XYZ file of C-alpha atoms in Angstrom:
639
model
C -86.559 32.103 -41.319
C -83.166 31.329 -43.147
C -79.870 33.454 -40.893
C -78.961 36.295 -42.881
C -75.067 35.491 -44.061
C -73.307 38.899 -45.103
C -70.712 39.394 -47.587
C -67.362 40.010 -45.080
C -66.371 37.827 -42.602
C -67.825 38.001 -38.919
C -65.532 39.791 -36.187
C -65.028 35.874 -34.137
C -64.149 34.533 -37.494
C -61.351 37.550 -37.974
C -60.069 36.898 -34.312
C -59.525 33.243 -34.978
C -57.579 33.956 -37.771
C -55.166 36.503 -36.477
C -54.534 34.366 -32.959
C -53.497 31.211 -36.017
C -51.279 33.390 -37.413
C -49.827 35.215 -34.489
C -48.879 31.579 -33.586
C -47.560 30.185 -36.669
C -45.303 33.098 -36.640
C -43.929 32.905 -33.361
C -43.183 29.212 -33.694
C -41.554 30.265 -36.783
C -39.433 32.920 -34.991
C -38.337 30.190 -32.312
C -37.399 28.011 -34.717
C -35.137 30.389 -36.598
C -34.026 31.540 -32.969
C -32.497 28.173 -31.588
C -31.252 27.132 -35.341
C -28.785 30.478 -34.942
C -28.215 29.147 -31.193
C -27.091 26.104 -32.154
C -25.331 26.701 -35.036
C -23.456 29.739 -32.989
C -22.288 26.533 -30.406
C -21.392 24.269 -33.406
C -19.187 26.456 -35.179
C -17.401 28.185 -32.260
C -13.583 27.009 -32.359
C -11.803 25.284 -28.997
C -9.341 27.498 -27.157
C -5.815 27.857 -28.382
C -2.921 25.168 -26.333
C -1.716 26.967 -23.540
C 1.804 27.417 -22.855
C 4.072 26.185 -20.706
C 3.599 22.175 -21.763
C 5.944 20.680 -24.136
C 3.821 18.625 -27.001
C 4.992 15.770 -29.257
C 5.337 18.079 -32.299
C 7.628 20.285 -29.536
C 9.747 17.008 -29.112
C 10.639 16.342 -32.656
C 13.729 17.956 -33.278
C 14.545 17.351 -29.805
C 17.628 14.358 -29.722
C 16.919 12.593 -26.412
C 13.447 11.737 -27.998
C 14.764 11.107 -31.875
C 16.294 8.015 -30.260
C 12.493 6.880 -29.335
C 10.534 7.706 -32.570
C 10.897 4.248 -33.924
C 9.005 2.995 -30.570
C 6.202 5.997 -30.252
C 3.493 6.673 -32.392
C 1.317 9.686 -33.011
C -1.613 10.280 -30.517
C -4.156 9.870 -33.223
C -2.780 6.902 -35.270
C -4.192 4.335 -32.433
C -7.667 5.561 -33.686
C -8.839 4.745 -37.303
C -11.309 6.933 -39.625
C -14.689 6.343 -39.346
C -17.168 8.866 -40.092
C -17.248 10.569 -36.675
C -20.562 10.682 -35.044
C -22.843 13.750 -34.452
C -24.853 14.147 -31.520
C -24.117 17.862 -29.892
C -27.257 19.151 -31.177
C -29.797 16.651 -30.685
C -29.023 15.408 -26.986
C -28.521 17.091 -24.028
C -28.973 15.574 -20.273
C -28.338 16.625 -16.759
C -25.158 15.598 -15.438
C -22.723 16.772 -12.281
C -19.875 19.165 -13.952
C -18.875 21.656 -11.647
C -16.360 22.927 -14.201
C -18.910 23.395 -17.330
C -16.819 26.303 -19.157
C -15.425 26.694 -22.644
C -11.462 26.749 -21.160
C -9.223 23.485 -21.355
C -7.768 22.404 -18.290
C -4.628 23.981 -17.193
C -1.266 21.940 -16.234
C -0.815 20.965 -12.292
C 2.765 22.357 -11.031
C 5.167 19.882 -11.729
C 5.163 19.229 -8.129
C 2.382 17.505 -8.459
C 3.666 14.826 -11.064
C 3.364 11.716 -8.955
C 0.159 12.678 -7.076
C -1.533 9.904 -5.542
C -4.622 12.001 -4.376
C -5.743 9.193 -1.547
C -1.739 8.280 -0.417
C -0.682 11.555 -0.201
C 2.027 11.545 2.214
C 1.670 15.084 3.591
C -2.524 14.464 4.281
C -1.453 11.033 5.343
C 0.992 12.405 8.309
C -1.778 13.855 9.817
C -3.475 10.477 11.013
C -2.706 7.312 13.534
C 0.532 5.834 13.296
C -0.633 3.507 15.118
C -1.314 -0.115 12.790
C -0.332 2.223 10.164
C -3.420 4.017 9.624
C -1.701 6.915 8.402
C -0.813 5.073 5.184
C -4.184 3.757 4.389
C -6.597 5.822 2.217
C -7.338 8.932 2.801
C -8.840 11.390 -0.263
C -8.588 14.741 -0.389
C -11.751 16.694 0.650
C -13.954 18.459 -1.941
C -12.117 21.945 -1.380
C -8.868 20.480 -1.838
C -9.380 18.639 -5.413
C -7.314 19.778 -8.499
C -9.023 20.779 -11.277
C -5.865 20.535 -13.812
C -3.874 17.329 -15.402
C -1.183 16.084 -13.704
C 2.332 16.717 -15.645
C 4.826 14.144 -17.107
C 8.528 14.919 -16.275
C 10.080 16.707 -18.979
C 11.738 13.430 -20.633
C 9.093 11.260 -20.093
C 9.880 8.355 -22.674
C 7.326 5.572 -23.914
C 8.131 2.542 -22.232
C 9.639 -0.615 -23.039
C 7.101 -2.826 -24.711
C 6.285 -6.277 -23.053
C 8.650 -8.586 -22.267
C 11.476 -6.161 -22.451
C 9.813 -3.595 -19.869
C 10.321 -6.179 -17.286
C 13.699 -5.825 -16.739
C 13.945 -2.310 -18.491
C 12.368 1.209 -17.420
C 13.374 4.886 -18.735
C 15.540 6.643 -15.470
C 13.714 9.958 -17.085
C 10.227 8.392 -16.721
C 11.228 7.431 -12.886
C 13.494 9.822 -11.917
C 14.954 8.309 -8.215
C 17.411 6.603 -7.312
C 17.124 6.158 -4.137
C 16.213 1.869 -4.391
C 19.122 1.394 -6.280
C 21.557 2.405 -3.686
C 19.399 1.280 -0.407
C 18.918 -2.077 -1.817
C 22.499 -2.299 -3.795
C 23.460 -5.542 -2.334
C 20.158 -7.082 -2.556
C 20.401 -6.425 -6.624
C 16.470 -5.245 -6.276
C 17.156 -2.458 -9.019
C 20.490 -1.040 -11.132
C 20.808 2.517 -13.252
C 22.170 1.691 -16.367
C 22.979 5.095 -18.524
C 19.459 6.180 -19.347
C 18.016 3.068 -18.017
C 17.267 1.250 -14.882
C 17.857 -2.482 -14.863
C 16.016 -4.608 -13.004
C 18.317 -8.135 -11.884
C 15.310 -9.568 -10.310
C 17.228 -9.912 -6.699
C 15.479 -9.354 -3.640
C 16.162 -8.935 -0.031
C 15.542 -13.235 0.548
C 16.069 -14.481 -3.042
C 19.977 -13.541 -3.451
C 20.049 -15.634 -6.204
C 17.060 -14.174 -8.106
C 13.505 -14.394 -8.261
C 13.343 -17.088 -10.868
C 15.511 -19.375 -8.429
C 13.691 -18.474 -5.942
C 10.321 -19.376 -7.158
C 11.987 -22.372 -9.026
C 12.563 -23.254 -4.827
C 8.785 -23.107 -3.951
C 7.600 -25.107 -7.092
C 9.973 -28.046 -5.365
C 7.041 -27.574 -2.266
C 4.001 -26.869 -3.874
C 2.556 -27.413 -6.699
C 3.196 -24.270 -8.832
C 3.137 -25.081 -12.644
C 0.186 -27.545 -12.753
C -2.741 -24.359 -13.538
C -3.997 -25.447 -9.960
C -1.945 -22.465 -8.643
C -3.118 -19.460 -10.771
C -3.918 -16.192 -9.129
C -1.369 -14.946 -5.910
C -1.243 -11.806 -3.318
C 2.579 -10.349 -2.814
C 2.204 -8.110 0.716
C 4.914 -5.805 0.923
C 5.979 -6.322 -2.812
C 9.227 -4.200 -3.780
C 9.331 -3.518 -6.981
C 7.345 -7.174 -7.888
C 10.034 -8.937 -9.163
C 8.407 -11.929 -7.464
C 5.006 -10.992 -9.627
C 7.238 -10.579 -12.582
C 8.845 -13.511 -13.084
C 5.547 -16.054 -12.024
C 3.699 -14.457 -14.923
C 5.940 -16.792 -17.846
C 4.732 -19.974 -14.805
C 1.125 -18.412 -15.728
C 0.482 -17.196 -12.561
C -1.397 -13.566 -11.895
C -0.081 -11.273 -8.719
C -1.710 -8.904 -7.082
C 1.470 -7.309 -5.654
C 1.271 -4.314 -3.132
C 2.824 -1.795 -0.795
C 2.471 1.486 1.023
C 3.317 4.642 -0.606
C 7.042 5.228 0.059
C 8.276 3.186 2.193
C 10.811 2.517 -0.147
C 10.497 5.387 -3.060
C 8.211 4.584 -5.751
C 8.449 0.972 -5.614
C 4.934 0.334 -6.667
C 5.516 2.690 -9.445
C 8.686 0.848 -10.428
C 6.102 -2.211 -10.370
C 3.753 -0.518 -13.109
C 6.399 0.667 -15.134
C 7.893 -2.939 -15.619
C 4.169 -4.110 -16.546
C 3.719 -5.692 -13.644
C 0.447 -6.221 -11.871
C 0.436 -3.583 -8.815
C -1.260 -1.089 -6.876
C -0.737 0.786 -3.658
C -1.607 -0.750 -0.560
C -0.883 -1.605 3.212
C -2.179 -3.901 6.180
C -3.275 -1.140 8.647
C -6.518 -1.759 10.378
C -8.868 -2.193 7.251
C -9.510 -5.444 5.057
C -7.550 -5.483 2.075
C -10.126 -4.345 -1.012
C -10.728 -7.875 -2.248
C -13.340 -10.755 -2.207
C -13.358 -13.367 0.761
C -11.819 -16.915 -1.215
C -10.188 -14.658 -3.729
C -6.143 -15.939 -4.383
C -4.416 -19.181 -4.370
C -1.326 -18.493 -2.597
C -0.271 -15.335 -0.506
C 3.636 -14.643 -0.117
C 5.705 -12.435 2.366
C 9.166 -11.989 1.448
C 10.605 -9.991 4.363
C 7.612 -7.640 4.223
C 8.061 -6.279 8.391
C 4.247 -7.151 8.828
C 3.926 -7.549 12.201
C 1.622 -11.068 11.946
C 1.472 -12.598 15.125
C 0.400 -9.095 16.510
C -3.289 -7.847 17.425
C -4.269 -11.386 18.081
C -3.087 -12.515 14.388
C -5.324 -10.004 12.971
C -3.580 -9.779 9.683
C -3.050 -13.642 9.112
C -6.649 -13.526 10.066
C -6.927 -11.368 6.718
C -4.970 -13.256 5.004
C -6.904 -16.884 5.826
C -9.967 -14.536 4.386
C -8.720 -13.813 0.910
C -6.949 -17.027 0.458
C -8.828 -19.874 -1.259
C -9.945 -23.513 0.199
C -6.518 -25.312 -0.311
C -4.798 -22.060 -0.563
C -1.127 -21.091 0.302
C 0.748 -19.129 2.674
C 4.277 -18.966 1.810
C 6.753 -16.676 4.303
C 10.293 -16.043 4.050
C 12.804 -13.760 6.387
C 12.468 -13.145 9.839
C 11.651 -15.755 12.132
C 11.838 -17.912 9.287
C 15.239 -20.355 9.356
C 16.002 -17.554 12.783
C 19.009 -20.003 13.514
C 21.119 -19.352 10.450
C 20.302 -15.507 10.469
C 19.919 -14.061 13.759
C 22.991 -12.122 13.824
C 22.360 -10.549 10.989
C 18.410 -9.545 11.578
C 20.494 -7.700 15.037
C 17.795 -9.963 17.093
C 18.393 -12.647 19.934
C 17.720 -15.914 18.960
C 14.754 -16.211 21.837
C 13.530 -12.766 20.292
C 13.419 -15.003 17.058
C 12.139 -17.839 18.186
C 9.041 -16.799 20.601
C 7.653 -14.949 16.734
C 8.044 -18.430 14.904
C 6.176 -19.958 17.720
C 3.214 -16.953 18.010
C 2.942 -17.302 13.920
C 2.998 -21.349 14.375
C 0.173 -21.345 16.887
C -1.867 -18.517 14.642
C -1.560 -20.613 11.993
C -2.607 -23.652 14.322
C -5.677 -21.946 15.089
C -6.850 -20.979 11.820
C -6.822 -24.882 11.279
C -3.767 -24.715 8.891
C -1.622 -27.039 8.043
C 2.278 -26.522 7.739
C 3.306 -28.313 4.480
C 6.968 -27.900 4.488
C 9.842 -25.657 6.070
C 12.684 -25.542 4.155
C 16.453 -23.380 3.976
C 14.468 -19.554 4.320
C 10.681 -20.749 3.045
C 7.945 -22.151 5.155
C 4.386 -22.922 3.652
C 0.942 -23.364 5.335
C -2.002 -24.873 3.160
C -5.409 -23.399 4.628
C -7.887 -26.599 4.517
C -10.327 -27.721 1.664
C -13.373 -26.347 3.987
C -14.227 -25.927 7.718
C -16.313 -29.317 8.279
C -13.469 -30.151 10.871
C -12.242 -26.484 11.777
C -15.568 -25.905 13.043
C -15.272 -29.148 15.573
C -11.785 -27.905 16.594
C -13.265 -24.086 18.257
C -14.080 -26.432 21.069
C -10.487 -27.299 21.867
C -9.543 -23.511 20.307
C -12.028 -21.228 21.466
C -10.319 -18.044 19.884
C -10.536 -16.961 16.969
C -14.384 -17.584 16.781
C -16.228 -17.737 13.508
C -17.110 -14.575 12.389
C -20.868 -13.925 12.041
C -20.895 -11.568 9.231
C -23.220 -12.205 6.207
C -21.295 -10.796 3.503
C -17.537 -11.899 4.042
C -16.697 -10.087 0.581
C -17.302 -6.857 2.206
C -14.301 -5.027 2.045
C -14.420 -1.148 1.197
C -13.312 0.357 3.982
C -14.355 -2.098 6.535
C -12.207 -2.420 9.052
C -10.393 -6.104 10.063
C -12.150 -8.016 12.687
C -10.353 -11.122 14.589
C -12.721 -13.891 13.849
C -12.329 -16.400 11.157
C -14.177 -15.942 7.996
C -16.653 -18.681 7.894
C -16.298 -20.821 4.501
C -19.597 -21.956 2.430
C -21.260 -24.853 4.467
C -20.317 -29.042 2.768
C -21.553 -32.072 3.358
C -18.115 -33.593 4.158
C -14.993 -33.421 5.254
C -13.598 -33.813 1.366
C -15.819 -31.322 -0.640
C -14.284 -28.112 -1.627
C -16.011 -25.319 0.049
C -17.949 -22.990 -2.159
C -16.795 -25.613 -5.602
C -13.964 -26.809 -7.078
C -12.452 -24.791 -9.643
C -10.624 -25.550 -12.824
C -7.391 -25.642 -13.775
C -5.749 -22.745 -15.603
C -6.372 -22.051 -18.618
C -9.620 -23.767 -18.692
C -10.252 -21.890 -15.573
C -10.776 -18.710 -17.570
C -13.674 -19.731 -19.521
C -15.385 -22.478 -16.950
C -17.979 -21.418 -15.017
C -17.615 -19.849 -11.645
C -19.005 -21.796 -8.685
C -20.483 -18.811 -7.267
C -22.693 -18.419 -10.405
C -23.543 -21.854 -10.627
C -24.086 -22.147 -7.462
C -26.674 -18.588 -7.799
C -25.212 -16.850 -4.927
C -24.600 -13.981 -7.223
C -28.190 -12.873 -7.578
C -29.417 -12.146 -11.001
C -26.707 -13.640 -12.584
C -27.107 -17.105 -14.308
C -24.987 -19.821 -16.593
C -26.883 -18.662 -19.466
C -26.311 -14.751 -18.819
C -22.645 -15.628 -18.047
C -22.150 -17.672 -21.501
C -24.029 -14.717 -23.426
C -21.130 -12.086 -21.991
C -18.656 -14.426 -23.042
C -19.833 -14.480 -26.664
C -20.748 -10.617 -26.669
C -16.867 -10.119 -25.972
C -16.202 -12.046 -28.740
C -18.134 -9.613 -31.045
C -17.174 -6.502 -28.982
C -13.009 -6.900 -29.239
C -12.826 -7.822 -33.084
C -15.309 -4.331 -33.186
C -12.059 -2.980 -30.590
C -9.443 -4.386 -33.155
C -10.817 -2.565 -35.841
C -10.875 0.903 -34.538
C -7.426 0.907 -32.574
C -3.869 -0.131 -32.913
C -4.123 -4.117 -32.972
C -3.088 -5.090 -29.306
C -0.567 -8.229 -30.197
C 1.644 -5.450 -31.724
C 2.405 -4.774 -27.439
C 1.012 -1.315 -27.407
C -0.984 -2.123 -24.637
C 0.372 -3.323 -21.494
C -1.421 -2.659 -18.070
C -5.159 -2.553 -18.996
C -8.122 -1.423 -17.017
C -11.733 -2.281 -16.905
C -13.447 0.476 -14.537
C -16.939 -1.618 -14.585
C -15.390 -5.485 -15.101
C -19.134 -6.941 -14.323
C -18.048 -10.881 -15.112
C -14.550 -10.019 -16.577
C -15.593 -11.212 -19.908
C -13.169 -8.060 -21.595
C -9.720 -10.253 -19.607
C -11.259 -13.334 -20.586
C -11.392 -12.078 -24.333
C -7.639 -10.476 -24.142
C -6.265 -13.748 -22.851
C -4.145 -14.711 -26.044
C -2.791 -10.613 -25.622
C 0.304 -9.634 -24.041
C -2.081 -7.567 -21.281
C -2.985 -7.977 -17.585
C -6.172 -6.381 -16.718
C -6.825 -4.628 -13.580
C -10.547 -5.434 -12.842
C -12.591 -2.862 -10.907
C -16.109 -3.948 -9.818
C -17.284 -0.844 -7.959
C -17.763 -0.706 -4.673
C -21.704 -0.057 -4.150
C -22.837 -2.443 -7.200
C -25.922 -3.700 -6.859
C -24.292 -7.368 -8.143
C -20.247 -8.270 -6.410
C -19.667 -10.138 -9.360
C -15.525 -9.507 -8.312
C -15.875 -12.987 -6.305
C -16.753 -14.668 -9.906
C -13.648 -13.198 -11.510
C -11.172 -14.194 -9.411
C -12.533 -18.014 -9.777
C -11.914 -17.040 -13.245
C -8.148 -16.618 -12.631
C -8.162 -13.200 -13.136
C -7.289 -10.698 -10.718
C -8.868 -6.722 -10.005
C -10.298 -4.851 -6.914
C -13.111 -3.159 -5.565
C -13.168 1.286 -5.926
C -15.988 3.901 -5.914
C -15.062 6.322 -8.747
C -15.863 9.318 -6.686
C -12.671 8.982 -5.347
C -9.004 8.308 -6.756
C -7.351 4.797 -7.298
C -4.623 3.249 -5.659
C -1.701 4.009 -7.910
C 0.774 6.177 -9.248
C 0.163 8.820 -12.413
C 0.782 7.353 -15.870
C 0.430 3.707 -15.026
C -1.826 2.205 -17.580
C -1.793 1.918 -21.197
C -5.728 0.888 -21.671
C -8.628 2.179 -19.593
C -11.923 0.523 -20.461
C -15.042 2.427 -19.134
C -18.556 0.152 -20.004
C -21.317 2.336 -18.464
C -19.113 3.870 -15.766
C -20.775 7.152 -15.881
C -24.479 5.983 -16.481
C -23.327 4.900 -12.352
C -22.137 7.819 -11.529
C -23.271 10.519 -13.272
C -25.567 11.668 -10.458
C -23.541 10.619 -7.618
C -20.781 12.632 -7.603
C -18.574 14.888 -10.293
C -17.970 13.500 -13.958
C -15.238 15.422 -14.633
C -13.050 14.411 -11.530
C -13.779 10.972 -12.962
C -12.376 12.038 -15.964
C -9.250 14.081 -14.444
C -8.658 10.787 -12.865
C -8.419 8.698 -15.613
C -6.049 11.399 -17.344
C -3.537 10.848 -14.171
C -3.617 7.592 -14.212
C -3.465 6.672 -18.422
C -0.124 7.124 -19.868
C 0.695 9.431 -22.552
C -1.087 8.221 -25.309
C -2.696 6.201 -23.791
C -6.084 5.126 -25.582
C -9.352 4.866 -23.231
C -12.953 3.350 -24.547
C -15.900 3.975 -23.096
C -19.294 2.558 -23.960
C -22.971 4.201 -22.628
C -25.490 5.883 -24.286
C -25.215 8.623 -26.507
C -26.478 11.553 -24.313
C -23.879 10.709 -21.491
C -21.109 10.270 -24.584
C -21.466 13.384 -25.957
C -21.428 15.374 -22.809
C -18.200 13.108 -21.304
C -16.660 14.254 -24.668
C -17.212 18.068 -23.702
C -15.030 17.427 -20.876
C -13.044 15.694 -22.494
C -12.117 17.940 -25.529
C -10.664 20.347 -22.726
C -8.414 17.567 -21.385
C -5.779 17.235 -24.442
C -7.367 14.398 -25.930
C -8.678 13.400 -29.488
C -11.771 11.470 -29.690
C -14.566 10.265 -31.552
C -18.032 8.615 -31.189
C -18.756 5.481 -32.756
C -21.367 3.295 -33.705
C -22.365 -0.089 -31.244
C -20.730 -3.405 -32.881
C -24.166 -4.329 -33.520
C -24.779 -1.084 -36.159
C -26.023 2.350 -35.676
C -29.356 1.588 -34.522
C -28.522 0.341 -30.776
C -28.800 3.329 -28.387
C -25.434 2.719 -26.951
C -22.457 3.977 -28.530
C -18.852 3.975 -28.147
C -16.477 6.629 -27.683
C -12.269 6.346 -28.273
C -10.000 8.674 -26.751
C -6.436 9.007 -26.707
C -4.660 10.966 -24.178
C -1.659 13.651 -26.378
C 1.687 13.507 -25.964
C 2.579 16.813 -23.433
C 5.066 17.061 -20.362
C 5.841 19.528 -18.170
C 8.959 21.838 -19.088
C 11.833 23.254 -17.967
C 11.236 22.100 -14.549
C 12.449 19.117 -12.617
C 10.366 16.621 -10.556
C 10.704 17.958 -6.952
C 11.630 15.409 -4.104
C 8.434 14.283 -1.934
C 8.634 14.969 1.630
């Protein structure tokens, strides 16, 4: 019998119905919903500039900075036009921001102006004297980090453009005095009018620094390209850095905050490769094998003390056939001893300690001449190893990672070399000469002790540099016009960005950080290029407004859920100059939500495209910091 089919719909048929359009119309309504969300977000205008800051545009009319205009340009002209990209809408990921608001960050009191967060001298006072702990690193706590942008003084100036900043810095930019009447005699630094003057003199080159090196080139060979990447301990203001860059040599010069006021800041200011730093009771934050020559020009390191601990140090950062060059006290003691105010056997029982040290380490004194004496460490420790039987201390150390150097303290044991087959093979390979140094192959990635990282992988960075700086030239100022001076790379992985800015009037400061799964900063400095190791959680090593270019490749991709983004950011605000231009490269979710922060920080930006066209995930954000200073207050003296 056939079902008997009425002529209106059952009831389950009109239920189905209504619950279809109950939900089309609610999807509708959330759709409509998060379009006026988003648009509300899109459209809503930044905050007004505060007051109390003194902007380019403020400047203008101003005369001490008419006489400058010729040598600044606007914050946005290092950036060209490209369609900006948009992204705010579409992605959105989870990342540490403890300051997510809609309010730009204010000004720090002027006070603050040459903060150096981790060599803070009034934190640092509260630690060990003793081996000068208390001028090692220590950062501020979470409670005690500034959440503002540190200030530049009133007349801050642009500075003098590369070669001319070497002997040349702005008074107004630097604002003490203090070197150039301590050191008067020794011609270390001059004021000049509106300038400070730089002679090149130093407390044992009376005659200047070019002499002076001009003296250890008759010793060594210095001008070769055998000789290519040097540590200065206890630096000044790095006039002996300065003048071996035009011998194509690379210095990592350092010193404690303040012992002599601001002298690593003079460093910077000149262009000059430096960074604050001391020989306490920690390793020095560089790879085992790492320069070619070390130098100590009067530096007051104490290093026949703690059982040669810190020539110990130095023997670990040096490279096979490396240099040790010393000059001042004990060295040429006869001649001088009046004037050091010590007794000759005072004098001569610290030549003797730093002789047998040096003995020990199975170095060999090449020469000792008028104030200079140079030890060569050996080729490799075939026969070193041999000697511990006639010098049973220092032992060899038994560590398995002799790179290790992030706060790790110093340990009296010699750092064992790479193992050879004879007494004339270069431990861990023979490197190159300079320049073809730069673009040779590193022994410690041919030899694969670098894990992961191959000839092939290194060769394919070296051509994707190629393609990635003529993208760079393109969207900023060109870089042989000298707007760029002191560069960093906050991620350097092979230092394939140096390699590609060799022909540039740069130095790059190369920052591999500390907890990377790959220490590739061994490979760079067999590269010839110089840099250090730093977890961006905390602050780096030098003074506020010190470099020109900060490159960031995937920085925050590391750290975005390890500690705070924006302190990352505040930090490379205090350290870039004013208008100073920063690119950073990771993908696009990360991009758009470090330009949030960074929208609130006084600086212009815009996302770009990859090199490789709009369809690779990773794009490229460029920033430059404005053109503000503190005003109407002077830069208070630090106790």
């Amino acid at each position: 019998m056939a079902k008997d089919y009425g002529g209106s719909p059952k009831a389950h048929q009109l239920e189905s119905k209504r619950r279809r359009l109950t939900w089309i119309l609610g999807v509708s309504g959330l759709c409509v919903l998060f379009y006026i969300m988003g648009a509300w977000q899109n459209t809503a205008g930044p905050p007004k500039a505060r007051v109390g800051v003194k902007t380019r545009e403020d400047c203008e009319n101003s005369s001490a900075n008419n006489n400058n205009n010729n040598n600044l340009t606007a914050s946005t002209s290092s950036l060209t036009s490209p369609t900006e990209l948009d992204f705010e809408s579409h992605h959105q990921i989870e990342i540490i921001d403890s300051s997510a608001t809609n309010k730009d960050f204010p000004p720090c009191e002027m006070a603050y102006s040459e903060y150096t967060p981790c060599q803070h001298p009034p934190r640092g006072r509260k630690f060990d004297r003793d081996m000068l702990k208390y001028r090692e690193r220590h950062c501020p706590t979470k409670e005690e980090l500034l959440f503002c942008m540190i200030p530049a003084p009133p007349k801050y100036k642009t500075p003098f453009k590369w070669p001319e900043s070497r002997d040349y810095a702005w008074y107004d930019n630097i604002p003490h005095k203090e070197l150039s009447i301590e050191k008067a005699v020794q011609h270390w630094i001059q004021v000049e009018g509106e300038r400070f003057r730089f002679p090149g003199g130093g407390t044992m080159f009376p005659r200047g620094a070019d002499a002076y090196i001009d003296d250890i080139g008759k010793l060594i060979p210095l001008t070769d390209g055998s000789i290519r990447t040097a540590i200065d301990t206890g630096c000044g203001v790095a006039s002996w850095g300065a003048y071996l860059l035009k011998r194509n040599v690379l210095a990592m010069s350092f010193a404690p905050r303040d012992t002599h006021e601001a002298q690593v800041q003079f460093a910077l200011e000149r262009g000059v490769p430096a960074m604050i730093g001391v020989m306490g009771s920690q390793r020095l934050p560089y790879p085992a094998r790492a320069f070619d020559m070390a130098h100590c020009s009067r530096c007051l390191i104490p290093w026949f003390q703690y059982d040669g601990l810190y020539l110990i140090e130095v023997d670990r950062v040096l490279r096979p056939g490396g240099y040790w060059i010393l000059s001042g006290p004990p060295i040429n003691w006869k001649r001088y001893w009046k004037g050091w105010e010590r007794s000759k056997q005072d004098l001569k029982q610290e030549q003797d300690a730093i002789e047998d040290v040096a003995k020990r380490l199975c170095w060999k004194k090449v020469a000792e001449k008028n104030d200079l004496s140079i030890w060569q460490k050996p080729m490799n420790h075939f026969e070193c190893v041999q000697n511990r039987k006639v010098y049973k201390t220092p032992h060899m150390c038994k560590s398995d990672n002799p790179d290790a150097s992030w706060y790790k303290n110093m340990e009296t044991c010699i750092t064992p070399l790479p193992n050879v087959n004879g007494p004339d093979e270069v431990a861990g390979g023979a490197i190159e000469k300079w320049p073809e140094r730069a673009f040779a192959v590193p022994p410690r990635i041919a030899s694969g002790s670098i894990q992961g990282i191959t000839i092939e992988k290194f060769n394919e960075d070296n051509e994707a540099w190629k393609g990635r700086l003529s993208h760079y030239k393109q969207i900023i100022n060109p870089l042989a016009q000298g707007r760029y001076r002191n560069v960093m790379d906050m991620n350097a992985y092979l230092g394939g960005f140096a390699a590609a800015l060799i022909k540039y009037p740069v130095w790059v400061m190369n920052v591999v950080p500390a907890d990377s799964d790959r220490d590739t900063l061994g490979a760079i400095y067999e590269r010839g290029f110089i840099g250090t190791y730093q977890d961006w959680c905390e602050a780096f090593s030098t003074y506020p407004r010190t470099y020109d270019l900060i490159h960031a490749a995937g920085v925050f991709s590391i750290y975005q859920d390890r500690c705070d983004i924006t302190m990352i950011l505040l930090e490379m605000d205090r350290i870039l100059r004013p208008e100073g231009t920063v690119i950073i490269r990771d993908t696009v979710d990360v991009l758009v939500k470090v330009q949030g922060i960074t929208n609130r920080m006084r600086w212009t930006s815009q996302i770009m495209d990859h090199e490789s066209g709009p369809f690779n995930p990773e794009k490229i954000l460029v920033a430059v910091k404005t053109y503000w200073t503190a005003q109407g207050q002077e830069l208070p003296k630090q106790n």
